[in-house]
JSON list of C-alpha atoms in Angstrom, two decimals:
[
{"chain": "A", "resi": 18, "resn": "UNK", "atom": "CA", "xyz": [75.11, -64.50, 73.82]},
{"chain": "A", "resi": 19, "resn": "UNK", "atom": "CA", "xyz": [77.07, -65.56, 70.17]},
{"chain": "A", "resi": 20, "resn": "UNK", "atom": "CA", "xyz": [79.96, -67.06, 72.52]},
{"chain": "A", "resi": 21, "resn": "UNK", "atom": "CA", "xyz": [83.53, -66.05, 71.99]},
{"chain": "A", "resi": 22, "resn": "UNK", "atom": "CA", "xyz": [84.57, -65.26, 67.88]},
{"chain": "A", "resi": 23, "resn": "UNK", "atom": "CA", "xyz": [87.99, -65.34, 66.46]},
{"chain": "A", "resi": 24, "resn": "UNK", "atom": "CA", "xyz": [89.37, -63.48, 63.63]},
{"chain": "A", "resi": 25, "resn": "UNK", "atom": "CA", "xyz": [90.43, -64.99, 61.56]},
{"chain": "A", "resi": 26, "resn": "UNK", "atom": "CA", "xyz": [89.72, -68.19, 61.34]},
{"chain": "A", "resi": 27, "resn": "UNK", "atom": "CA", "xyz": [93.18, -69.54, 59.60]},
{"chain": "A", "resi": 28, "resn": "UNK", "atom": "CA", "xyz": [96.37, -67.54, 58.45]},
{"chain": "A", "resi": 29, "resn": "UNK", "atom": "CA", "xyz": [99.78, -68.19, 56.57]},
{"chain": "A", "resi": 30, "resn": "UNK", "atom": "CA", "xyz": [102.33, -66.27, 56.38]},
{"chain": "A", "resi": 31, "resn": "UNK", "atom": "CA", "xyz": [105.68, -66.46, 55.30]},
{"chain": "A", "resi": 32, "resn": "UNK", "atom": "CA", "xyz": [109.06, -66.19, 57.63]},
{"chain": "A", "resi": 33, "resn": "UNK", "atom": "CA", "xyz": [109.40, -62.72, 59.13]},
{"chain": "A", "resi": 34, "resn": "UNK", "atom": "CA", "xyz": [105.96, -61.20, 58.61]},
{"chain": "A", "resi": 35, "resn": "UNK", "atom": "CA", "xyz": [103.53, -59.85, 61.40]},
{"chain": "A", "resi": 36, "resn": "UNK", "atom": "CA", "xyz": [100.62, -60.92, 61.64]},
{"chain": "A", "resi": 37, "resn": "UNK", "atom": "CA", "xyz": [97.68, -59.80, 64.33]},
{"chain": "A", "resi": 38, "resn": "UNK", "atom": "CA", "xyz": [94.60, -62.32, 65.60]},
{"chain": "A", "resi": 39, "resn": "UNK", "atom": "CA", "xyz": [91.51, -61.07, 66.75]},
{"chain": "A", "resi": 40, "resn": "UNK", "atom": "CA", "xyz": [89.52, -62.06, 70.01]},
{"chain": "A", "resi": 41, "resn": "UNK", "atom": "CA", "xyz": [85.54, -61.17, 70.44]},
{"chain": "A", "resi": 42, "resn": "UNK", "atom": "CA", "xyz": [85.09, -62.80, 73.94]},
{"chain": "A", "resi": 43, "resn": "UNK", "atom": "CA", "xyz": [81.28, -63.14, 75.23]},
{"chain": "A", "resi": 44, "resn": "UNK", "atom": "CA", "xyz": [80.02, -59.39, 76.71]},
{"chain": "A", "resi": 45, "resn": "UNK", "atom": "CA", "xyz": [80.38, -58.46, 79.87]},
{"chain": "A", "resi": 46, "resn": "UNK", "atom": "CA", "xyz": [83.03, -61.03, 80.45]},
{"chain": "A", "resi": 47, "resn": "UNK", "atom": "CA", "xyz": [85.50, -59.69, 82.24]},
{"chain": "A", "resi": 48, "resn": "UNK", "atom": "CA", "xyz": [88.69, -62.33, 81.87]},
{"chain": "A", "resi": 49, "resn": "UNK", "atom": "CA", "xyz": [90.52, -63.08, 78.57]},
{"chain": "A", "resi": 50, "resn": "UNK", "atom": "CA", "xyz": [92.83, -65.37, 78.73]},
{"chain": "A", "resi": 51, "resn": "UNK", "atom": "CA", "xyz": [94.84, -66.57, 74.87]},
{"chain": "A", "resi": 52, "resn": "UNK", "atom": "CA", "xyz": [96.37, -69.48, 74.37]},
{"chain": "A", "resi": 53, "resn": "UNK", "atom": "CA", "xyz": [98.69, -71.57, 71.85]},
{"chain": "A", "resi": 54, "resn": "UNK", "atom": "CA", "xyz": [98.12, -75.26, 70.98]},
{"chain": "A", "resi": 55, "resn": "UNK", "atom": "CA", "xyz": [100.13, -77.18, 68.78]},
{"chain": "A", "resi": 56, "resn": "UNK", "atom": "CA", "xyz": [99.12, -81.03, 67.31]},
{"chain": "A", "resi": 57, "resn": "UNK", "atom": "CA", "xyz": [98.76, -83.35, 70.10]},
{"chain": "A", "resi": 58, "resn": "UNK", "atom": "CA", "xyz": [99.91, -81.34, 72.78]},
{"chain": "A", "resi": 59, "resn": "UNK", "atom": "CA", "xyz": [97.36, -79.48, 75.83]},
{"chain": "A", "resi": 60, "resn": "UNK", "atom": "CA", "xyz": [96.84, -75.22, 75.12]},
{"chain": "A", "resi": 61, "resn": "UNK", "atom": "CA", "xyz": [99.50, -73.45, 76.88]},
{"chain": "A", "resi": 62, "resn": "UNK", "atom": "CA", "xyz": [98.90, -70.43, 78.49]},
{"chain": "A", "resi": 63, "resn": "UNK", "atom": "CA", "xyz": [100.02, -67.38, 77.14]},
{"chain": "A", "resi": 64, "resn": "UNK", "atom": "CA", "xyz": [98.76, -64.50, 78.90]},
{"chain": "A", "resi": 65, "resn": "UNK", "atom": "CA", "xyz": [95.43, -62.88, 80.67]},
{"chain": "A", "resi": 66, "resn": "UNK", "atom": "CA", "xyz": [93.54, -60.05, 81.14]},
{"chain": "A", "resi": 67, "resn": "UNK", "atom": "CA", "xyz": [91.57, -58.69, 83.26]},
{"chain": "A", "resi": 68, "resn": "UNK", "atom": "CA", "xyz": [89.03, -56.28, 82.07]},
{"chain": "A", "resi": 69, "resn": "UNK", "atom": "CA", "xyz": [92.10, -54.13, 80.26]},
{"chain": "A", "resi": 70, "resn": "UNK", "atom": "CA", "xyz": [95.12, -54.37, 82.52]},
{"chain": "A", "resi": 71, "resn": "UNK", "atom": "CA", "xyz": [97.32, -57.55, 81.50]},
{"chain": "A", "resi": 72, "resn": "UNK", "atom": "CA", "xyz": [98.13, -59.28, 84.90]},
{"chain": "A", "resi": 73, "resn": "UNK", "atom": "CA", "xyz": [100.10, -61.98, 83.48]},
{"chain": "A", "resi": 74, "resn": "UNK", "atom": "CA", "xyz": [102.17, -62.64, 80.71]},
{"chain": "A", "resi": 75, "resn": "UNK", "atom": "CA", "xyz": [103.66, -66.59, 80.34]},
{"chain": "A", "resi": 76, "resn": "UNK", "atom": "CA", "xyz": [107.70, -66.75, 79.32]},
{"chain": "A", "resi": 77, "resn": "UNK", "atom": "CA", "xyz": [106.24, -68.48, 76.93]},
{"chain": "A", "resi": 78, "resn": "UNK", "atom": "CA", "xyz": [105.31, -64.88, 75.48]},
{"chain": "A", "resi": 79, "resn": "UNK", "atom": "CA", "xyz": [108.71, -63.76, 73.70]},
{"chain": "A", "resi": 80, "resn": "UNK", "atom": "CA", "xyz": [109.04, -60.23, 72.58]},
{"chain": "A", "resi": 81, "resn": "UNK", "atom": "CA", "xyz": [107.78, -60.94, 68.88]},
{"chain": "A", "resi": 82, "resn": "UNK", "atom": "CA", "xyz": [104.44, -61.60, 70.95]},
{"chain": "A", "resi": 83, "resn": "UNK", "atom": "CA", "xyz": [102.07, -58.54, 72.44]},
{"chain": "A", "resi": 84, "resn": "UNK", "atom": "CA", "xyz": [98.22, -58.72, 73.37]},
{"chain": "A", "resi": 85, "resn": "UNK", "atom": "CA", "xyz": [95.90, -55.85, 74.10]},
{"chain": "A", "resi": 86, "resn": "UNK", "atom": "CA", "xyz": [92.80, -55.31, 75.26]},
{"chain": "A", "resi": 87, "resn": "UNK", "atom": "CA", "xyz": [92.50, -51.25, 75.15]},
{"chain": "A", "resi": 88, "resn": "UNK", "atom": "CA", "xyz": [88.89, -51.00, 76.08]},
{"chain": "A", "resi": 89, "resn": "UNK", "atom": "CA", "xyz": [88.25, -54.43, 78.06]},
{"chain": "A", "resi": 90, "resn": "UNK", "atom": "CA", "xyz": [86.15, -55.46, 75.44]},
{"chain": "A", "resi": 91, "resn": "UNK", "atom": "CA", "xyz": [88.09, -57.13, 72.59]},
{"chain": "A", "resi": 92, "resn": "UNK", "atom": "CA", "xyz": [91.68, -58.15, 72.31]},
{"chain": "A", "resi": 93, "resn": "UNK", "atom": "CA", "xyz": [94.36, -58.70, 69.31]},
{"chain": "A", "resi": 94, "resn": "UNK", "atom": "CA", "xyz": [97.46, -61.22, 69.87]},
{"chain": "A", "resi": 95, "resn": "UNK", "atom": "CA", "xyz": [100.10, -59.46, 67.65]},
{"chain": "A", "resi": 96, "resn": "UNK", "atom": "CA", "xyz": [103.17, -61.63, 66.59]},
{"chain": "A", "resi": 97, "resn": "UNK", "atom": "CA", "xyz": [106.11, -59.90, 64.99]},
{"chain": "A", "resi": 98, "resn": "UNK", "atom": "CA", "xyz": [108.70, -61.20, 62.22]},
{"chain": "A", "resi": 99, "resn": "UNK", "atom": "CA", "xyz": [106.92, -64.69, 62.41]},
{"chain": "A", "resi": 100, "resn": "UNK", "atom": "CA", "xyz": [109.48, -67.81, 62.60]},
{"chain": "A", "resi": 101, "resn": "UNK", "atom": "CA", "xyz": [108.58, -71.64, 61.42]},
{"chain": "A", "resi": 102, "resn": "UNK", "atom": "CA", "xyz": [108.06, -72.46, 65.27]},
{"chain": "A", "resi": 103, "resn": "UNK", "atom": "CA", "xyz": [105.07, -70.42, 65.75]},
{"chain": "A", "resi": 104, "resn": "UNK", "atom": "CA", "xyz": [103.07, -72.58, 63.58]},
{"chain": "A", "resi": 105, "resn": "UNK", "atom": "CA", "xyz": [100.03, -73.45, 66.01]},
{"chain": "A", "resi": 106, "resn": "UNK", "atom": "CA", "xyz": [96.70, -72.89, 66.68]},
{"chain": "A", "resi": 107, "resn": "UNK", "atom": "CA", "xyz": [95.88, -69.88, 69.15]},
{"chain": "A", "resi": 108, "resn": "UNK", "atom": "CA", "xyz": [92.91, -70.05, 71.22]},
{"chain": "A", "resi": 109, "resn": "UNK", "atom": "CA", "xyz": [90.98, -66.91, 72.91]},
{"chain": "A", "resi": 110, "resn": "UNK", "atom": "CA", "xyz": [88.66, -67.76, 76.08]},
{"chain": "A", "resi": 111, "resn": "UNK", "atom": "CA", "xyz": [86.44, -65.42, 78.34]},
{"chain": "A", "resi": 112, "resn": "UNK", "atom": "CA", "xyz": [84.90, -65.83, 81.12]},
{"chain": "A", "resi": 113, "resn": "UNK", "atom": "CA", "xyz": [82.91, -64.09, 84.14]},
{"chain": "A", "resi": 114, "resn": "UNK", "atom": "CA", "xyz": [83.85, -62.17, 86.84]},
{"chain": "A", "resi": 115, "resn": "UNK", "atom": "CA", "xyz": [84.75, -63.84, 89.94]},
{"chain": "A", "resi": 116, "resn": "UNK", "atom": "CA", "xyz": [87.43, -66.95, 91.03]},
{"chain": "A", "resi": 117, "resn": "UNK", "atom": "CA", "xyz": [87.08, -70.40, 89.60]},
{"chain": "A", "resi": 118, "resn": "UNK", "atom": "CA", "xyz": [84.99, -69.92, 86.63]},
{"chain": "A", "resi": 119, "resn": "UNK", "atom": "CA", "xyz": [84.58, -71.61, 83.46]},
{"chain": "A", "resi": 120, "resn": "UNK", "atom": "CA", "xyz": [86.76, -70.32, 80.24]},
{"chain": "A", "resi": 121, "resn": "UNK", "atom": "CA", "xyz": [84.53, -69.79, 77.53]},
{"chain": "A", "resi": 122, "resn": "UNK", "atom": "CA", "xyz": [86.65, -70.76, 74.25]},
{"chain": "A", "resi": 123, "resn": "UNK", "atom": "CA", "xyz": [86.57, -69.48, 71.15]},
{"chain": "A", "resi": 124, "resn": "UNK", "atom": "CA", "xyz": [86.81, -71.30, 67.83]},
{"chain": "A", "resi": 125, "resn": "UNK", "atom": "CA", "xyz": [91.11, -70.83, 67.70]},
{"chain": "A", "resi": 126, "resn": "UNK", "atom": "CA", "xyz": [92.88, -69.27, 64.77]},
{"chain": "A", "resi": 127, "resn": "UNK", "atom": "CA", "xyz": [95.21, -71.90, 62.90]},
{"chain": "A", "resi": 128, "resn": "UNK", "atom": "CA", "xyz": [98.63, -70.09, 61.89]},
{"chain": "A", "resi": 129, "resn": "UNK", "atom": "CA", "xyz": [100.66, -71.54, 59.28]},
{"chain": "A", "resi": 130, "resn": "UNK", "atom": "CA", "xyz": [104.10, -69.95, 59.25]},
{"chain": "A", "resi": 131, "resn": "UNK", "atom": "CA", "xyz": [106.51, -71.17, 55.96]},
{"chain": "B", "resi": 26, "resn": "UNK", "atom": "CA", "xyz": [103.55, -76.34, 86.27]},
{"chain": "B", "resi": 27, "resn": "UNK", "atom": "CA", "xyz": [101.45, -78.39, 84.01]},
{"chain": "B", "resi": 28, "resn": "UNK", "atom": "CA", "xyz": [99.67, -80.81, 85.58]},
{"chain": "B", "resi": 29, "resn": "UNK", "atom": "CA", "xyz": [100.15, -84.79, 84.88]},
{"chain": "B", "resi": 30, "resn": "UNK", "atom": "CA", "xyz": [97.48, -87.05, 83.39]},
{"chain": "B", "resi": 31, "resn": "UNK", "atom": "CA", "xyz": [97.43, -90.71, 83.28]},
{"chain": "B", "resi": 32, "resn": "UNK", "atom": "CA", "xyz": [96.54, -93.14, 81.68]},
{"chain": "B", "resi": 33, "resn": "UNK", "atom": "CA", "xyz": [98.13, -91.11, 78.33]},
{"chain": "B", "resi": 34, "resn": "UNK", "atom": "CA", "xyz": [95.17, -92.49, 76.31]},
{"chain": "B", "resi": 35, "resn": "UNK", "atom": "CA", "xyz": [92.52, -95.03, 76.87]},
{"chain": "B", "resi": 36, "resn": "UNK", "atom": "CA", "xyz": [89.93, -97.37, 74.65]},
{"chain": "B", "resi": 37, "resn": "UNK", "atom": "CA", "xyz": [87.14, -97.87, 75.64]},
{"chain": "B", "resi": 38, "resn": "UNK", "atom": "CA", "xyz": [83.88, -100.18, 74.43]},
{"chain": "B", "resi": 39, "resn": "UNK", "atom": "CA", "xyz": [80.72, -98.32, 74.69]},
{"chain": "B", "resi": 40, "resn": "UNK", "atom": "CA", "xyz": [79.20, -98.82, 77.95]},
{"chain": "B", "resi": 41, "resn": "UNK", "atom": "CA", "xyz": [82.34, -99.39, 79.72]},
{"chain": "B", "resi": 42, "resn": "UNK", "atom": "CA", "xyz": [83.74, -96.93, 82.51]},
{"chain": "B", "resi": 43, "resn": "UNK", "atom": "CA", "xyz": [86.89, -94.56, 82.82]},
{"chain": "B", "resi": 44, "resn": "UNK", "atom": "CA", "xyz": [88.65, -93.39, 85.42]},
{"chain": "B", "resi": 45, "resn": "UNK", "atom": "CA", "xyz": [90.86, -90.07, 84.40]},
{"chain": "B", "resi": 46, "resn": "UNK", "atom": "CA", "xyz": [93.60, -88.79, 86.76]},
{"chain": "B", "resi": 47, "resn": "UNK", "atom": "CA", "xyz": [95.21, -85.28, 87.37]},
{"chain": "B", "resi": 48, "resn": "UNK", "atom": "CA", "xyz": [98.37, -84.70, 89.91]},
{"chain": "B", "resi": 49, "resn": "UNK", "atom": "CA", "xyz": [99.70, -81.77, 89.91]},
{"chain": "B", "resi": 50, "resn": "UNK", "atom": "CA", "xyz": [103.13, -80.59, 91.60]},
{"chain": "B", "resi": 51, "resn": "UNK", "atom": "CA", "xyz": [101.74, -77.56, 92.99]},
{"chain": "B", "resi": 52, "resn": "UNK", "atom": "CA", "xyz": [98.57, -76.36, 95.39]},
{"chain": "B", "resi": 53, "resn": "UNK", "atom": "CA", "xyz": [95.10, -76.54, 93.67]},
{"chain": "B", "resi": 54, "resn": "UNK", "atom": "CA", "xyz": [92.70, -74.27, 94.60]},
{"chain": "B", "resi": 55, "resn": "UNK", "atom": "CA", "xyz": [90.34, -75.69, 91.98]},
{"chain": "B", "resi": 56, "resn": "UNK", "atom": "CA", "xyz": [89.99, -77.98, 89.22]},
{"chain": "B", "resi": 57, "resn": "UNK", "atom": "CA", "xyz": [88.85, -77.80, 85.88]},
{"chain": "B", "resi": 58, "resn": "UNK", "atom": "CA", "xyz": [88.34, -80.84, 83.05]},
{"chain": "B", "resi": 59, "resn": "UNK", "atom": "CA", "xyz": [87.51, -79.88, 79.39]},
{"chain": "B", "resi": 60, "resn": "UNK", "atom": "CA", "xyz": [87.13, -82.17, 76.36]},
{"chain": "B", "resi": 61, "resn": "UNK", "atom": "CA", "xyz": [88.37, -81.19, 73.00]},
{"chain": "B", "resi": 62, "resn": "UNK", "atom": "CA", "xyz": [87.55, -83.22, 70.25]},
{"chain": "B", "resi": 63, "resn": "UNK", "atom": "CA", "xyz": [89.85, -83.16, 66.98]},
{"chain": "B", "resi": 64, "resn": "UNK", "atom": "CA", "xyz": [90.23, -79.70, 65.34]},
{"chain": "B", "resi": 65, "resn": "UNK", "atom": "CA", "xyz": [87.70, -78.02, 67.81]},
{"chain": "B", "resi": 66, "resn": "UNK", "atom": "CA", "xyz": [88.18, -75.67, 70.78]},
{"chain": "B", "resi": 67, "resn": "UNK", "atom": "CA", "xyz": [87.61, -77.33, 74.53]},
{"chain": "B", "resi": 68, "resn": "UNK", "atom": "CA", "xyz": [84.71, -77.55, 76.28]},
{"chain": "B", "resi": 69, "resn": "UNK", "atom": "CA", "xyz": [84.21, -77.40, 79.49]},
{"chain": "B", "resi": 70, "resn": "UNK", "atom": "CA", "xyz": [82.76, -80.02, 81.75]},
{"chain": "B", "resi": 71, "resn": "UNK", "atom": "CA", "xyz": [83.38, -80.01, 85.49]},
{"chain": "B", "resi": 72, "resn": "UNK", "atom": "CA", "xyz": [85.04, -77.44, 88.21]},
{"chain": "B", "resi": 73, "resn": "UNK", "atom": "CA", "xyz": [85.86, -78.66, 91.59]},
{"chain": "B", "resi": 74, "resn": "UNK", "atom": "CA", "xyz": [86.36, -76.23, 94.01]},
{"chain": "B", "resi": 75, "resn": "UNK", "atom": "CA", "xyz": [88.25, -75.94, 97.10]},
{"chain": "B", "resi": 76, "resn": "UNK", "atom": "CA", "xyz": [86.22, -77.50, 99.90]},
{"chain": "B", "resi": 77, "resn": "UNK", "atom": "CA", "xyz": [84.57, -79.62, 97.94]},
{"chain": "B", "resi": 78, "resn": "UNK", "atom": "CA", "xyz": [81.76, -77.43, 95.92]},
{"chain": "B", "resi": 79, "resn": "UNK", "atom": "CA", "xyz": [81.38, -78.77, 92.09]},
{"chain": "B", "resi": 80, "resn": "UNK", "atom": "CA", "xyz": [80.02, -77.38, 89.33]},
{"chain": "B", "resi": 81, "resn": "UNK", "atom": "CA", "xyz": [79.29, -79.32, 86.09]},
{"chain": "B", "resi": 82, "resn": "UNK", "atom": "CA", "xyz": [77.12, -81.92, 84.28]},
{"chain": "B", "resi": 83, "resn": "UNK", "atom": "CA", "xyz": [75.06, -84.49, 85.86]},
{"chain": "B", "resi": 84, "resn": "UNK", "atom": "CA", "xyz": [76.62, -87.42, 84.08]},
{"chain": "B", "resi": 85, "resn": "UNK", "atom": "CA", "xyz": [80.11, -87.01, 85.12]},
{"chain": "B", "resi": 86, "resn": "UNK", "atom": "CA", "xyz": [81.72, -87.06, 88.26]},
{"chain": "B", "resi": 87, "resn": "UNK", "atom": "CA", "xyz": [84.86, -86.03, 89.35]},
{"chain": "B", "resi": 88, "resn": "UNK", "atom": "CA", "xyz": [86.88, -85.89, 92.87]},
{"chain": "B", "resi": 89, "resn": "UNK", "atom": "CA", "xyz": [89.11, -83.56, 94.44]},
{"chain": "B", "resi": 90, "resn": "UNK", "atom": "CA", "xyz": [91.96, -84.66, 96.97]},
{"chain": "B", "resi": 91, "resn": "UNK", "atom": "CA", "xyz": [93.05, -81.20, 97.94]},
{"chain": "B", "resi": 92, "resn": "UNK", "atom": "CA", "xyz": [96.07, -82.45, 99.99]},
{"chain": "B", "resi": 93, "resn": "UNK", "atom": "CA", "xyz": [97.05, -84.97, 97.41]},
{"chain": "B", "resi": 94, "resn": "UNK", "atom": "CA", "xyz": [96.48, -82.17, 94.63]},
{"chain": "B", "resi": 95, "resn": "UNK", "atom": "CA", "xyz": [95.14, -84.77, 92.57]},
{"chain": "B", "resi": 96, "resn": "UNK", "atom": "CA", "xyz": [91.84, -85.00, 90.90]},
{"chain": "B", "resi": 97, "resn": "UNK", "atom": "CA", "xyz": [89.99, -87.71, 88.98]},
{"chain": "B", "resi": 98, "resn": "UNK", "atom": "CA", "xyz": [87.55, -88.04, 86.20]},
{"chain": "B", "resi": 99, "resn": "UNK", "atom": "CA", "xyz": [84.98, -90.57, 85.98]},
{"chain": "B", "resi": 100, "resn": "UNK", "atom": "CA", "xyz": [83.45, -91.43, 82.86]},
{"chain": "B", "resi": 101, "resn": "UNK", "atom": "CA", "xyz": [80.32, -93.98, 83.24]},
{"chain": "B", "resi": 102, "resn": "UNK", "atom": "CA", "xyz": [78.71, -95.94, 80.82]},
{"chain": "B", "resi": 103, "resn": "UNK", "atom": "CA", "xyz": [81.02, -94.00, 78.21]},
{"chain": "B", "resi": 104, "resn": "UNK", "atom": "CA", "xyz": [79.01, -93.21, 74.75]},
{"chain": "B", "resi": 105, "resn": "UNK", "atom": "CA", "xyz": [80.49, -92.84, 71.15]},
{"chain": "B", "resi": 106, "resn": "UNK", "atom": "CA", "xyz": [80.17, -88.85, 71.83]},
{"chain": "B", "resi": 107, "resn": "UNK", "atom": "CA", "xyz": [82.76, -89.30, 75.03]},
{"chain": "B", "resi": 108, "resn": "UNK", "atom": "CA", "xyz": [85.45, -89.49, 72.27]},
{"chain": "B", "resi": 109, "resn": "UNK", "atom": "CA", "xyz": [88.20, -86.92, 72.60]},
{"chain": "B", "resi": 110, "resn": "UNK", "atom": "CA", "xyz": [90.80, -85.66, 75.10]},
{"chain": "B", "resi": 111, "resn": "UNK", "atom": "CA", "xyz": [89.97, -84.82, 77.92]},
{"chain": "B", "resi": 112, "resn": "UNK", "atom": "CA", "xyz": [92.50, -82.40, 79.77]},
{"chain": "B", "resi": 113, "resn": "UNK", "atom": "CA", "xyz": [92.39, -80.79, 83.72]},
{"chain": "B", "resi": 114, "resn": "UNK", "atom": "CA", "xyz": [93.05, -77.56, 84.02]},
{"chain": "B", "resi": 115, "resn": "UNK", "atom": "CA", "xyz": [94.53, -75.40, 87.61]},
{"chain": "B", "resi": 116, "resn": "UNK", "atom": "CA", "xyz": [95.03, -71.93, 88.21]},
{"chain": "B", "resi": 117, "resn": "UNK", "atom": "CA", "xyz": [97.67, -71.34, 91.27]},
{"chain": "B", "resi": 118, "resn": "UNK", "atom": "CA", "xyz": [97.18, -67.98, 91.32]},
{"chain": "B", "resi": 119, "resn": "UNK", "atom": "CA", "xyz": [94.11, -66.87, 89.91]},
{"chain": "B", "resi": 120, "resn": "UNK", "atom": "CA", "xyz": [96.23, -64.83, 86.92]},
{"chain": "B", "resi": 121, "resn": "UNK", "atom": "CA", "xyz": [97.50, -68.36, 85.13]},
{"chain": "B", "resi": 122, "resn": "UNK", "atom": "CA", "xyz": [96.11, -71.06, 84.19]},
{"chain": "B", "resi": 123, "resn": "UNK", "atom": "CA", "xyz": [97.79, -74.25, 82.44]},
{"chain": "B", "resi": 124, "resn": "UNK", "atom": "CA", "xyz": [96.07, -77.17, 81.15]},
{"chain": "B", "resi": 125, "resn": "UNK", "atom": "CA", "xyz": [97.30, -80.80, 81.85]},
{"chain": "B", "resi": 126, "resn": "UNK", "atom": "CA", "xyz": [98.87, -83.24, 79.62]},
{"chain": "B", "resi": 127, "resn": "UNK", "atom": "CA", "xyz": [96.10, -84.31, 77.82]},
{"chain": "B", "resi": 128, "resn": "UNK", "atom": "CA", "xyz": [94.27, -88.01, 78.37]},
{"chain": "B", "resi": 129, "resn": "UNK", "atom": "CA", "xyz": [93.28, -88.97, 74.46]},
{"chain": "B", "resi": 130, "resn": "UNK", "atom": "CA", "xyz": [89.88, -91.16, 75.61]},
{"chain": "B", "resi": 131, "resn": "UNK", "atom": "CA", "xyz": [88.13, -93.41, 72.05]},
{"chain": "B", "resi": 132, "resn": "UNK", "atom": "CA", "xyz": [85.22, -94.99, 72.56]},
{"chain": "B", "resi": 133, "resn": "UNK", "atom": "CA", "xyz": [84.45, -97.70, 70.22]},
{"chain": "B", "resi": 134, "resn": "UNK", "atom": "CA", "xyz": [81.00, -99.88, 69.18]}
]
């Protein structure tokens, strides 16, 4: 078990680029859920997975934003023509089959947008 | 849909106790609390469960008033390493999940 990676680890950008994150989550772990945190505030929820079918996506999630997860194993966060705003960190979490388990969280990717 | 902490932040000296609280507006069927210290990803520490079932470490507690939808945090005999926030987390459906406003706990010598 190496717990849940993130790839990579920081980014900037500038205004209007793309830019894709990647999420390892621990094997066999069936949910992935991603995040976004910025300073001083809780994570927000962004959207989940289960194995690879995305049941829920947050408003939160404009259309610049898409996830995948095409073989249940890993998953990218994609964000299109970047804008100041998205500046935060974005957190990846796994966990287990089954209701009411713990999220497993990954170490974040910190995205600096100028 | 976020849940609502209080107190916002607390100071603590080491030794002392804590009590966190989490209300939220909408049916819990279970409650999670993570810590995140600065510039690290949460970790979690308790789930309470509908009907009372818990899962977490021995030297925290926590309660679960399902008809309140409230749930507290207790911190005893707090340590230097109880620093952080500490944030509860629901899932009303099962597909979501949102974290609550955050409760930013320092514990000092």
């Amino acid at each position: 078990d190496t717990g849940v990676s993130q790839d990579p680890r920081h980014k900037i950008t500038k205004r209007g680029q793309n830019v894709t994150f990647r999420c390892d989550p621990i094997s066999e772990h069936n949910r992935l859920y991603w995040y976004r945190q910025t300073l001083g505030q809780g994570p927000e929820f962004l959207t989940y997975f289960q194995n690879e079918a995305q049941l829920e996506k947050s408003r939160l999630l404009s259309d610049r934003f898409s996830a995948e997860r095409p073989k249940g194993s890993f998953s990218t966060l994609e964000i299109q023509r970047t804008e100041q705003g998205d500046s935060a960190m974005y957190l990846c979490a796994s966990s287990p089959q089954g209701p009411r388990e713990t999220q497993y969280f990954g170490p974040g990717t910190r995205l600096l947008v100028l | 849909q976020q849940p609502v902490q209080s107190p916002q932040a607390v100071i603590l000296r080491e030794g002392e106790d804590a009590v966190i609280n989490c209300s939220s507006s909408k049916a819990l069927y279970s409650v999670h609390w993570y810590r995140q210290k600065h510039g690290e990803a949460p970790i979690f520490l308790m789930i309470l469960l509908k009907g009372g079932e818990q899962k977490g470490h021995d030297k925290i507690s926590a309660s679960f008033n399902e008809k309140k939808q409230q749930s507290s945090l207790y911190l005893t005999a707090s340590q230097l390493s109880y620093s952080g926030t500490y944030f509860c987390g629901t899932e009303p459906t099962g597909n979501q999940f949102y974290f609550g406003t955050g409760t930013s706990l320092t514990v000092i010598p």
